[in-house]
């Protein structure tokens, strides 16, 4: 048995090679019992994920707000972003390949610049988000999947964020205090950073969604 599949985590259904199979089958069974175990599993899963999605090119942060911490039982969490998961503005994403489709308007930071972004998280458990806890999410790469990166922008505190599309008309605000706090959470990570939501997440349906703020936009088409 390889080193990736050894240890207590493997005995509890957290085998990273089972995670790889679950990319298609959506049936991963991993349920870490504590933070240390979840981090160990994430590290091993990330090595396997590189074979599928390419090298790690950045990091994301999630479950930073009090509401999300209550919903999932803990947080915050961080997870890797992979080369093949970073998509250009206007990219298409297949809904049928997602466990429980969700889209999150976010801020992306790379090479000293901020960009609008729409994250499309996913889980390999094949479950609804309300069936998962924070340790399960942490082990599963913090639900890392795809990020559509939009236009570069100059952020201004309090600036309005608008998101529109089929069945969606959302308004949010740029909160620089929160964004800077999330940068601090990721200060030891290398590469580009996904810094958290700036408007409410939503469940997409087929069609085009547009995020607008600060003179820029990010666009994704769900098919």
PDB file of C-alpha atoms in Angstrom:
ATOM      1  CA  UNK A   1       0.000   0.000   0.000  1.00  0.00           C
ATOM      2  CA  UNK A   2       1.372   3.437  -0.889  1.00  0.00           C
ATOM      3  CA  UNK A   3       2.087   6.096   1.709  1.00  0.00           C
ATOM      4  CA  UNK A   4      -0.881   8.112   0.449  1.00  0.00           C
ATOM      5  CA  UNK A   5      -3.312   5.415   1.512  1.00  0.00           C
ATOM      6  CA  UNK A   6      -1.796   4.563   4.896  1.00  0.00           C
ATOM      7  CA  UNK A   7      -2.742   5.821   8.336  1.00  0.00           C
ATOM      8  CA  UNK A   8      -5.943   6.008  10.352  1.00  0.00           C
ATOM      9  CA  UNK A   9      -7.619   8.243   7.782  1.00  0.00           C
ATOM     10  CA  UNK A  10      -7.563   5.460   5.187  1.00  0.00           C
ATOM     11  CA  UNK A  11      -9.362   3.139   7.616  1.00  0.00           C
ATOM     12  CA  UNK A  12     -12.257   5.587   7.877  1.00  0.00           C
ATOM     13  CA  UNK A  13     -13.001   5.807   4.179  1.00  0.00           C
ATOM     14  CA  UNK A  14     -10.637   8.708   3.532  1.00  0.00           C
ATOM     15  CA  UNK A  15      -8.392   6.948   1.019  1.00  0.00           C
ATOM     16  CA  UNK A  16      -7.269   9.607  -1.520  1.00  0.00           C
ATOM     17  CA  UNK A  17      -7.521   7.126  -4.370  1.00  0.00           C
ATOM     18  CA  UNK A  18     -11.181   6.581  -3.456  1.00  0.00           C
ATOM     19  CA  UNK A  19     -11.508  10.372  -3.639  1.00  0.00           C
ATOM     20  CA  UNK A  20     -10.139  10.268  -7.200  1.00  0.00           C
ATOM     21  CA  UNK A  21     -12.714   7.659  -8.199  1.00  0.00           C
ATOM     22  CA  UNK A  22     -15.399   9.776  -6.556  1.00  0.00           C
ATOM     23  CA  UNK A  23     -14.691  12.605  -8.997  1.00  0.00           C
ATOM     24  CA  UNK A  24     -16.973  10.682 -11.338  1.00  0.00           C
ATOM     25  CA  UNK A  25     -18.990   8.539  -8.958  1.00  0.00           C
ATOM     26  CA  UNK A  26     -19.645  11.202  -6.282  1.00  0.00           C
ATOM     27  CA  UNK A  27     -19.579   8.701  -3.431  1.00  0.00           C
ATOM     28  CA  UNK A  28     -16.631   9.542  -1.177  1.00  0.00           C
ATOM     29  CA  UNK A  29     -17.176   8.331   2.388  1.00  0.00           C
ATOM     30  CA  UNK A  30     -14.578  10.301   4.340  1.00  0.00           C
ATOM     31  CA  UNK A  31     -15.620  11.575   7.796  1.00  0.00           C
ATOM     32  CA  UNK A  32     -12.605  12.964   9.690  1.00  0.00           C
ATOM     33  CA  UNK A  33     -12.961  13.057  13.455  1.00  0.00           C
ATOM     34  CA  UNK A  34     -10.791  16.100  14.152  1.00  0.00           C
ATOM     35  CA  UNK A  35      -8.912  18.998  12.580  1.00  0.00           C
ATOM     36  CA  UNK A  36      -5.565  17.207  12.466  1.00  0.00           C
ATOM     37  CA  UNK A  37      -7.021  14.259  10.597  1.00  0.00           C
ATOM     38  CA  UNK A  38      -8.885  16.485   8.133  1.00  0.00           C
ATOM     39  CA  UNK A  39      -5.682  18.395   7.335  1.00  0.00           C
ATOM     40  CA  UNK A  40      -3.745  15.154   6.869  1.00  0.00           C
ATOM     41  CA  UNK A  41      -6.385  13.853   4.481  1.00  0.00           C
ATOM     42  CA  UNK A  42      -6.417  17.125   2.534  1.00  0.00           C
ATOM     43  CA  UNK A  43      -2.643  16.972   2.108  1.00  0.00           C
ATOM     44  CA  UNK A  44      -2.818  13.434   0.714  1.00  0.00           C
ATOM     45  CA  UNK A  45      -5.830  14.150  -1.480  1.00  0.00           C
ATOM     46  CA  UNK A  46      -4.096  17.221  -2.927  1.00  0.00           C
ATOM     47  CA  UNK A  47      -1.244  15.020  -4.159  1.00  0.00           C
ATOM     48  CA  UNK A  48      -3.715  12.830  -6.030  1.00  0.00           C
ATOM     49  CA  UNK A  49      -5.663  15.845  -7.299  1.00  0.00           C
ATOM     50  CA  UNK A  50      -2.520  17.191  -8.972  1.00  0.00           C
ATOM     51  CA  UNK A  51      -2.598  14.166 -11.276  1.00  0.00           C
ATOM     52  CA  UNK A  52      -6.030  15.266 -12.500  1.00  0.00           C
ATOM     53  CA  UNK A  53      -6.035  19.073 -12.278  1.00  0.00           C
ATOM     54  CA  UNK A  54      -2.368  20.016 -12.547  1.00  0.00           C
ATOM     55  CA  UNK A  55      -0.205  21.803  -9.982  1.00  0.00           C
ATOM     56  CA  UNK A  56      -1.423  23.906  -7.074  1.00  0.00           C
ATOM     57  CA  UNK A  57      -1.459  27.537  -8.186  1.00  0.00           C
ATOM     58  CA  UNK A  58      -3.118  29.171  -5.201  1.00  0.00           C
ATOM     59  CA  UNK A  59      -5.344  28.863  -2.149  1.00  0.00           C
ATOM     60  CA  UNK A  60      -8.899  29.619  -1.084  1.00  0.00           C
ATOM     61  CA  UNK A  61     -10.477  30.448   2.239  1.00  0.00           C
ATOM     62  CA  UNK A  62     -13.992  29.553   3.313  1.00  0.00           C
ATOM     63  CA  UNK A  63     -16.368  29.402   6.259  1.00  0.00           C
ATOM     64  CA  UNK A  64     -15.127  32.695   7.653  1.00  0.00           C
ATOM     65  CA  UNK A  65     -18.520  34.187   8.536  1.00  0.00           C
ATOM     66  CA  UNK A  66     -20.400  33.373  11.728  1.00  0.00           C
ATOM     67  CA  UNK A  67     -23.437  32.060   9.848  1.00  0.00           C
ATOM     68  CA  UNK A  68     -21.411  29.617   7.756  1.00  0.00           C
ATOM     69  CA  UNK A  69     -19.466  28.468  10.824  1.00  0.00           C
ATOM     70  CA  UNK A  70     -22.734  27.678  12.589  1.00  0.00           C
ATOM     71  CA  UNK A  71     -24.130  25.914   9.539  1.00  0.00           C
ATOM     72  CA  UNK A  72     -21.147  23.600   9.104  1.00  0.00           C
ATOM     73  CA  UNK A  73     -20.046  23.350  12.727  1.00  0.00           C
ATOM     74  CA  UNK A  74     -16.700  25.140  12.473  1.00  0.00           C
ATOM     75  CA  UNK A  75     -14.244  27.122  10.398  1.00  0.00           C
ATOM     76  CA  UNK A  76     -12.517  28.882   8.820  1.00  0.00           C
ATOM     77  CA  UNK A  77     -11.020  26.414   6.340  1.00  0.00           C
ATOM     78  CA  UNK A  78      -8.463  26.732   3.569  1.00  0.00           C
ATOM     79  CA  UNK A  79      -7.849  24.603   0.503  1.00  0.00           C
ATOM     80  CA  UNK A  80      -5.705  24.503  -2.633  1.00  0.00           C
ATOM     81  CA  UNK A  81      -6.595  25.869  -6.059  1.00  0.00           C
ATOM     82  CA  UNK A  82      -5.365  23.951  -9.084  1.00  0.00           C
ATOM     83  CA  UNK A  83      -4.205  25.131 -12.497  1.00  0.00           C
ATOM     84  CA  UNK A  84      -6.978  23.448 -14.471  1.00  0.00           C
ATOM     85  CA  UNK A  85      -9.678  24.778 -12.147  1.00  0.00           C
ATOM     86  CA  UNK A  86      -8.942  28.425 -12.988  1.00  0.00           C
ATOM     87  CA  UNK A  87     -11.133  29.401 -15.945  1.00  0.00           C
ATOM     88  CA  UNK A  88     -11.195  32.472 -18.134  1.00  0.00           C
ATOM     89  CA  UNK A  89     -13.943  35.060 -18.083  1.00  0.00           C
ATOM     90  CA  UNK A  90     -17.063  33.858 -19.907  1.00  0.00           C
ATOM     91  CA  UNK A  91     -16.270  30.156 -19.513  1.00  0.00           C
ATOM     92  CA  UNK A  92     -18.967  27.471 -19.501  1.00  0.00           C
ATOM     93  CA  UNK A  93     -19.550  25.008 -16.648  1.00  0.00           C
ATOM     94  CA  UNK A  94     -21.634  21.832 -16.876  1.00  0.00           C
ATOM     95  CA  UNK A  95     -24.258  21.653 -14.129  1.00  0.00           C
ATOM     96  CA  UNK A  96     -24.740  17.902 -14.533  1.00  0.00           C
ATOM     97  CA  UNK A  97     -21.213  17.274 -13.283  1.00  0.00           C
ATOM     98  CA  UNK A  98     -21.793  19.031  -9.943  1.00  0.00           C
ATOM     99  CA  UNK A  99     -23.072  17.322  -6.788  1.00  0.00           C
ATOM    100  CA  UNK A 100     -25.170  20.243  -5.548  1.00  0.00           C
ATOM    101  CA  UNK A 101     -24.648  23.208  -7.917  1.00  0.00           C
ATOM    102  CA  UNK A 102     -23.614  26.425  -6.184  1.00  0.00           C
ATOM    103  CA  UNK A 103     -22.015  29.666  -7.356  1.00  0.00           C
ATOM    104  CA  UNK A 104     -20.248  32.186  -5.139  1.00  0.00           C
ATOM    105  CA  UNK A 105     -19.349  35.795  -6.090  1.00  0.00           C
ATOM    106  CA  UNK A 106     -15.820  36.300  -4.762  1.00  0.00           C
ATOM    107  CA  UNK A 107     -12.654  38.364  -4.917  1.00  0.00           C
ATOM    108  CA  UNK A 108      -9.523  36.830  -6.444  1.00  0.00           C
ATOM    109  CA  UNK A 109      -6.055  38.212  -5.708  1.00  0.00           C
ATOM    110  CA  UNK A 110      -3.071  37.419  -7.922  1.00  0.00           C
ATOM    111  CA  UNK A 111       0.273  39.086  -8.670  1.00  0.00           C
ATOM    112  CA  UNK A 112      -0.648  42.149  -6.640  1.00  0.00           C
ATOM    113  CA  UNK A 113      -4.014  42.752  -8.346  1.00  0.00           C
ATOM    114  CA  UNK A 114      -7.654  42.098  -7.441  1.00  0.00           C
ATOM    115  CA  UNK A 115     -10.113  40.445  -9.815  1.00  0.00           C
ATOM    116  CA  UNK A 116     -13.824  39.720  -9.708  1.00  0.00           C
ATOM    117  CA  UNK A 117     -14.460  35.987  -9.681  1.00  0.00           C
ATOM    118  CA  UNK A 118     -17.255  33.449  -9.513  1.00  0.00           C
ATOM    119  CA  UNK A 119     -16.335  30.276  -7.680  1.00  0.00           C
ATOM    120  CA  UNK A 120     -18.168  27.043  -8.456  1.00  0.00           C
ATOM    121  CA  UNK A 121     -17.413  24.797  -5.468  1.00  0.00           C
ATOM    122  CA  UNK A 122     -18.228  21.102  -5.483  1.00  0.00           C
ATOM    123  CA  UNK A 123     -17.997  18.127  -3.158  1.00  0.00           C
ATOM    124  CA  UNK A 124     -17.011  14.577  -3.960  1.00  0.00           C
ATOM    125  CA  UNK A 125     -19.443  13.072  -1.458  1.00  0.00           C
ATOM    126  CA  UNK A 126     -22.382  13.380  -3.823  1.00  0.00           C
ATOM    127  CA  UNK A 127     -24.339  15.082  -1.051  1.00  0.00           C
ATOM    128  CA  UNK A 128     -26.140  18.355  -0.481  1.00  0.00           C
ATOM    129  CA  UNK A 129     -24.139  21.016   1.324  1.00  0.00           C
ATOM    130  CA  UNK A 130     -26.419  20.800   4.358  1.00  0.00           C
ATOM    131  CA  UNK A 131     -25.429  17.137   4.785  1.00  0.00           C
ATOM    132  CA  UNK A 132     -21.745  17.989   5.270  1.00  0.00           C
ATOM    133  CA  UNK A 133     -19.699  19.371   8.148  1.00  0.00           C
ATOM    134  CA  UNK A 134     -16.626  21.587   8.142  1.00  0.00           C
ATOM    135  CA  UNK A 135     -14.171  18.715   8.646  1.00  0.00           C
ATOM    136  CA  UNK A 136     -15.610  16.822   5.682  1.00  0.00           C
ATOM    137  CA  UNK A 137     -15.274  19.965   3.565  1.00  0.00           C
ATOM    138  CA  UNK A 138     -11.726  20.586   4.759  1.00  0.00           C
ATOM    139  CA  UNK A 139     -10.660  17.050   3.868  1.00  0.00           C
ATOM    140  CA  UNK A 140     -12.276  17.448   0.441  1.00  0.00           C
ATOM    141  CA  UNK A 141      -9.923  20.302  -0.501  1.00  0.00           C
ATOM    142  CA  UNK A 142     -12.341  22.867   0.992  1.00  0.00           C
ATOM    143  CA  UNK A 143     -14.684  22.011  -1.911  1.00  0.00           C
ATOM    144  CA  UNK A 144     -12.132  23.261  -4.448  1.00  0.00           C
ATOM    145  CA  UNK A 145     -13.393  22.863  -8.010  1.00  0.00           C
ATOM    146  CA  UNK A 146     -13.589  25.742 -10.505  1.00  0.00           C
ATOM    147  CA  UNK A 147     -13.123  29.506 -10.389  1.00  0.00           C
ATOM    148  CA  UNK A 148     -14.079  31.788 -13.266  1.00  0.00           C
ATOM    149  CA  UNK A 149     -11.729  34.768 -13.057  1.00  0.00           C
ATOM    150  CA  UNK A 150     -13.109  38.029 -14.413  1.00  0.00           C
ATOM    151  CA  UNK A 151     -11.736  41.512 -14.935  1.00  0.00           C
ATOM    152  CA  UNK A 152      -9.085  43.186 -12.826  1.00  0.00           C
ATOM    153  CA  UNK A 153     -10.573  45.876 -10.587  1.00  0.00           C
ATOM    154  CA  UNK A 154      -9.558  48.481  -8.044  1.00  0.00           C
ATOM    155  CA  UNK A 155     -11.504  47.656  -4.910  1.00  0.00           C
ATOM    156  CA  UNK A 156     -13.136  50.391  -2.866  1.00  0.00           C
ATOM    157  CA  UNK A 157     -14.642  49.755   0.539  1.00  0.00           C
ATOM    158  CA  UNK A 158     -18.425  49.827   0.432  1.00  0.00           C
ATOM    159  CA  UNK A 159     -18.601  49.578  -3.363  1.00  0.00           C
ATOM    160  CA  UNK A 160     -21.753  47.844  -4.569  1.00  0.00           C
ATOM    161  CA  UNK A 161     -21.559  44.336  -6.040  1.00  0.00           C
ATOM    162  CA  UNK A 162     -24.337  43.193  -8.366  1.00  0.00           C
ATOM    163  CA  UNK A 163     -24.983  39.661  -9.578  1.00  0.00           C
ATOM    164  CA  UNK A 164     -27.638  38.909 -12.181  1.00  0.00           C
ATOM    165  CA  UNK A 165     -28.797  35.927 -14.188  1.00  0.00           C
ATOM    166  CA  UNK A 166     -31.718  33.493 -14.480  1.00  0.00           C
ATOM    167  CA  UNK A 167     -33.685  33.777 -11.236  1.00  0.00           C
ATOM    168  CA  UNK A 168     -30.927  35.794  -9.533  1.00  0.00           C
ATOM    169  CA  UNK A 169     -30.662  39.509  -8.719  1.00  0.00           C
ATOM    170  CA  UNK A 170     -28.244  39.977  -5.830  1.00  0.00           C
ATOM    171  CA  UNK A 171     -26.608  42.997  -4.248  1.00  0.00           C
ATOM    172  CA  UNK A 172     -23.533  42.878  -2.016  1.00  0.00           C
ATOM    173  CA  UNK A 173     -20.823  45.237  -0.768  1.00  0.00           C
ATOM    174  CA  UNK A 174     -17.057  45.248  -0.793  1.00  0.00           C
ATOM    175  CA  UNK A 175     -15.861  44.878   2.804  1.00  0.00           C
ATOM    176  CA  UNK A 176     -12.144  45.636   2.797  1.00  0.00           C
ATOM    177  CA  UNK A 177     -11.789  44.773   6.487  1.00  0.00           C
ATOM    178  CA  UNK A 178     -13.027  41.255   5.802  1.00  0.00           C
ATOM    179  CA  UNK A 179     -10.978  40.914   2.615  1.00  0.00           C
ATOM    180  CA  UNK A 180      -7.806  41.997   4.414  1.00  0.00           C
ATOM    181  CA  UNK A 181      -8.564  39.593   7.265  1.00  0.00           C
ATOM    182  CA  UNK A 182      -8.819  36.749   4.761  1.00  0.00           C
ATOM    183  CA  UNK A 183      -5.519  37.796   3.180  1.00  0.00           C
ATOM    184  CA  UNK A 184      -4.035  37.488   6.663  1.00  0.00           C
ATOM    185  CA  UNK A 185      -5.492  33.977   7.046  1.00  0.00           C
ATOM    186  CA  UNK A 186      -3.686  32.972   3.859  1.00  0.00           C
ATOM    187  CA  UNK A 187      -0.455  34.888   4.485  1.00  0.00           C
ATOM    188  CA  UNK A 188       1.649  31.719   4.621  1.00  0.00           C
ATOM    189  CA  UNK A 189       0.266  30.340   1.344  1.00  0.00           C
ATOM    190  CA  UNK A 190       1.891  30.765  -2.048  1.00  0.00           C
ATOM    191  CA  UNK A 191       0.229  31.703  -5.326  1.00  0.00           C
ATOM    192  CA  UNK A 192      -3.086  33.373  -6.077  1.00  0.00           C
ATOM    193  CA  UNK A 193      -5.725  33.764  -3.363  1.00  0.00           C
ATOM    194  CA  UNK A 194      -9.509  33.395  -3.410  1.00  0.00           C
ATOM    195  CA  UNK A 195     -10.659  35.693  -0.633  1.00  0.00           C
ATOM    196  CA  UNK A 196     -14.276  34.866   0.122  1.00  0.00           C
ATOM    197  CA  UNK A 197     -17.752  35.897  -0.939  1.00  0.00           C
ATOM    198  CA  UNK A 198     -18.857  39.500  -1.473  1.00  0.00           C
ATOM    199  CA  UNK A 199     -22.498  38.639  -2.223  1.00  0.00           C
ATOM    200  CA  UNK A 200     -24.730  35.737  -1.278  1.00  0.00           C
ATOM    201  CA  UNK A 201     -24.032  32.349  -2.879  1.00  0.00           C
ATOM    202  CA  UNK A 202     -26.773  31.130  -5.204  1.00  0.00           C
ATOM    203  CA  UNK A 203     -27.964  27.976  -6.913  1.00  0.00           C
ATOM    204  CA  UNK A 204     -27.480  28.421 -10.660  1.00  0.00           C
ATOM    205  CA  UNK A 205     -29.606  27.061 -13.456  1.00  0.00           C
ATOM    206  CA  UNK A 206     -28.777  26.913 -17.147  1.00  0.00           C
ATOM    207  CA  UNK A 207     -27.881  30.344 -18.492  1.00  0.00           C
ATOM    208  CA  UNK A 208     -25.435  33.213 -18.114  1.00  0.00           C
ATOM    209  CA  UNK A 209     -24.634  34.963 -14.829  1.00  0.00           C
ATOM    210  CA  UNK A 210     -22.829  38.275 -14.509  1.00  0.00           C
ATOM    211  CA  UNK A 211     -21.057  39.749 -11.486  1.00  0.00           C
ATOM    212  CA  UNK A 212     -20.376  43.504 -11.688  1.00  0.00           C
ATOM    213  CA  UNK A 213     -18.401  45.818  -9.418  1.00  0.00           C
ATOM    214  CA  UNK A 214     -15.839  48.576  -9.488  1.00  0.00           C
ATOM    215  CA  UNK A 215     -15.996  49.011 -13.256  1.00  0.00           C
ATOM    216  CA  UNK A 216     -15.413  45.327 -14.028  1.00  0.00           C
ATOM    217  CA  UNK A 217     -17.353  42.124 -14.457  1.00  0.00           C
ATOM    218  CA  UNK A 218     -17.058  38.348 -14.268  1.00  0.00           C
ATOM    219  CA  UNK A 219     -19.281  36.157 -16.424  1.00  0.00           C
ATOM    220  CA  UNK A 220     -20.002  32.426 -16.353  1.00  0.00           C
ATOM    221  CA  UNK A 221     -22.375  30.344 -18.449  1.00  0.00           C
ATOM    222  CA  UNK A 222     -23.935  27.231 -16.945  1.00  0.00           C
ATOM    223  CA  UNK A 223     -24.999  24.536 -19.384  1.00  0.00           C
TER     224      UNK A 223
END
